[in-house]
Amino acid sequence: MSALLSTRERLELFGQRVIELSERRLVRNGMNTQLNISWDATSQLLSQRTLEPDEEDLRSFLLLFRHFISEKEPLFLNRVMNDCLQFLESSELKEGVKKAKDEWKQVFYKIGAFQIMIDNQKLTGEYVLDLWINGYYFHNDSDKAAEIRRYITNNDLPIVRMQFLSVLSALTQIIFYVGSVVNYCLRQGLFHIPDRTL
């Protein structure tokens, strides 16, 4: 963005973008993810089968989703939650945002949707999102691409991929919740934002 947004402008933009995110075909059709792992004792073979969302729908969704998870973006969810905690007049809604913020930290920074570790690498939400977004979807980070190739070579890719999709789904639900709070509070005038607050 060429100019700094005021807090109110940031909240209004956040609310609009959450509505746009909810209108993506991936959301309308559902994530539809599944990982099946089976072991055949006779042949001693482990097989993995995945069910994933449509790739074009996923790319379209991620174009907007990444604005909510990048600290450099004005729509970074953690920043918006801090705005809510600072400027919301409803203690009940603040409590809900506090719980959402705790859930966000749990999924994004700590263990992801499930606690998984491969080769001493914790598959936190932050890690798997960075891996796929910067190593596969939108950037050409050669280190991240090499990590993905290593997971392919070691037959760990389905697990890493499902962690990515499950984190994506969990964080999206938090974004939708905070978006509903922001849009409701903007309509009801429940934000007390002093003039010139950035």
Coordinates of C-alpha atoms in Angstrom, one line a residue, residues 5 11 21 26 34 50 59 62 87 92 104 145 190:
L5 CA -3.9 3.1 6.6
L11 CA -10.4 -2.6 10.0
L21 CA -12.2 -14.7 1.1
L26 CA -12.6 -23.2 -2.3
Q34 CA -8.1 -36.4 3.6
T50 CA -4.7 -38.1 -0.2
R59 CA -4.2 -21.0 -5.7
L62 CA -4.1 -18.4 -1.3
F87 CA -10.4 -0.4 20.6
E92 CA -17.7 -9.9 25.8
W104 CA -4.1 -18.4 16.3
A145 CA 11.8 -25.9 -3.0
L190 CA -18.5 -0.6 18.8

